[in-house]
Structures are given as C-alpha cells and as structure tokens.
C-alpha cells in the first residue's frame, strides 16, 4: 500500500511565524502535491512537483513556497503565517504515467493565531 | 475545472448496498472517472477508478454508463465506517483534482 505521511496532525502557530509542513511518501512517486481544504471551497492546489528540485504553482501559491530536495519528501513553507492560512493542509503523491490516482496523507490541521 | 454533479447527502441502512450517483456529462473519451472518500478530519482516500468498463475492487464497484456521462459507486454492504463524504472526480487538462462538495453518506445502524 502507498503510504503518505505528514509531519504533524495538528499545529498551532502565531501570526508572522515561519511554518514548515513536511510530507514523505514511500512509493517512489515522481509527483507530489500540496492542497489546502476549507469548508465550502473543496481542495485547492497550492504547489506541485513532478521531480526533484522541480516545482510548479497551483491555483493559490501566494504566501507559500515549497522545497523538493529528495524524491520522497515535499515540504510546504509558510514564510510568514497569517490567520487566513488557518486550514487543513493535505499532501498527495502520484506516479507518472497511467491513471491520475493521487494518494493522500492524513492532513495537517493548522491554526494560526 | 472539470465539473461533476452529485447529491449533497444520502442515507443508507447498515448492511445494505449504498449506491452513489454522479453526473459527468462533459467528460471526454480518454478521461478516467475517480472516486475518493473523506472521513471526517482525515485525508481523502482513493476508492476506485474507471474509464469505460465497470470495475470492482475490494472496496467498491463502479458502474459507468455506456455514454460515459454518469457513473454509480456501489458499496455492497455498507458499514458504519463507510460514513464519509464521497467525491466523484475526473481531470480535464489539469494536473490537480477538483473535488467539489461531494455526497455526504450517512450509514444508519
């Protein structure tokens, strides 16, 4: 089974703090994604990466950056956390080629005070 | 974003089959239909996908109409642990999945 893990299930940070969310997958998938999920808005793509050191902006990249130094790890960085970044953050991975099945981690619920 | 239409909510008695419909009238010939579910406060879980033929795995069956404009996810013997929001999705030229609001399935004891 594909396993995608995220570093924290729950996180509380203060406005202006730098926040790191880590995601690791163990299936040698080339593609990795960061989404945020908010009530009534569904999942929105923040960034994705299709290879090591490669990154592409999703629909809502503002206020976020990412890092992919190793194939299995994809980090989401909030440079200066703000209250409107309070959300559920979901990481996913997918193998290149074939169906577009994405496998998700358990999510990190971030509260910015 | 590729749009699908699903009922907002459904109930199903425990042990009975749950049939969750989805309309995807704008799907094109080479786009797969995917089903995911999300149990409260967890990440989405992949269930099944299909292109043209009906599919079955250990979790569910997927019935796709011949014109591919709609599909039905079938959970053959629903349990309380199947209570979740179920999403029907397909991609349309994008690299991300548009989940929409899904169907909230409640399995009733």
CSV table of N, CA and C in Angstrom, one decimal, chain B residues 11-12 19 23 43 47 49 61 69-71 88 97 100-103 106 109:
chain,number,residue,atom,x,y,z
B,11,UNK,N,-28.6,8.8,2.8
B,11,UNK,CA,-28.5,7.8,4.0
B,11,UNK,C,-28.6,6.4,3.5
B,12,UNK,N,-28.0,5.5,4.2
B,12,UNK,CA,-28.1,4.1,3.8
B,12,UNK,C,-28.1,3.3,5.1
B,19,UNK,N,-25.7,3.1,-3.1
B,19,UNK,CA,-25.5,3.5,-4.5
B,19,UNK,C,-25.3,5.0,-4.6
B,23,UNK,N,-23.0,12.6,-12.0
B,23,UNK,CA,-23.1,13.0,-13.4
B,23,UNK,C,-21.8,13.7,-13.9
B,43,UNK,N,-7.4,12.7,5.5
B,43,UNK,CA,-7.1,12.9,4.1
B,43,UNK,C,-8.0,12.1,3.2
B,47,UNK,N,-10.7,5.3,-3.8
B,47,UNK,CA,-11.5,4.1,-3.7
B,47,UNK,C,-11.4,3.3,-5.0
B,49,UNK,N,-11.3,3.7,-9.7
B,49,UNK,CA,-11.4,4.5,-10.9
B,49,UNK,C,-11.8,3.6,-12.1
B,61,UNK,N,-17.7,-1.2,-6.2
B,61,UNK,CA,-17.9,-1.4,-7.6
B,61,UNK,C,-18.2,-0.1,-8.3
B,69,UNK,N,-21.5,9.5,-19.4
B,69,UNK,CA,-21.9,10.7,-18.9
B,69,UNK,C,-22.3,10.6,-17.4
B,70,UNK,N,-22.4,9.4,-16.9
B,70,UNK,CA,-22.7,9.3,-15.5
B,70,UNK,C,-22.1,8.0,-15.0
B,71,UNK,N,-22.0,7.9,-13.7
B,71,UNK,CA,-21.5,6.6,-13.1
B,71,UNK,C,-22.1,6.5,-11.7
B,88,UNK,N,-16.7,12.2,-6.6
B,88,UNK,CA,-16.6,11.7,-7.9
B,88,UNK,C,-15.8,12.8,-8.7
B,97,UNK,N,-6.7,17.6,-8.9
B,97,UNK,CA,-8.0,17.0,-8.8
B,97,UNK,C,-9.0,18.1,-8.2
B,100,UNK,N,-14.8,19.4,-5.5
B,100,UNK,CA,-16.1,19.8,-5.3
B,100,UNK,C,-16.6,19.5,-3.9
B,101,UNK,N,-17.9,19.4,-3.8
B,101,UNK,CA,-18.5,19.3,-2.4
B,101,UNK,C,-18.9,17.8,-2.1
B,102,UNK,N,-19.0,16.9,-3.1
B,102,UNK,CA,-19.2,15.5,-2.9
B,102,UNK,C,-20.6,15.2,-2.3
B,103,UNK,N,-20.8,13.9,-2.0
B,103,UNK,CA,-22.0,13.4,-1.3
B,103,UNK,C,-21.7,13.0,0.1
B,106,UNK,N,-24.4,8.9,5.0
B,106,UNK,CA,-24.5,8.5,6.4
B,106,UNK,C,-25.1,7.1,6.5
B,109,UNK,N,-27.4,2.8,11.7
B,109,UNK,CA,-27.5,1.4,12.3
B,109,UNK,C,-28.8,0.8,12.2
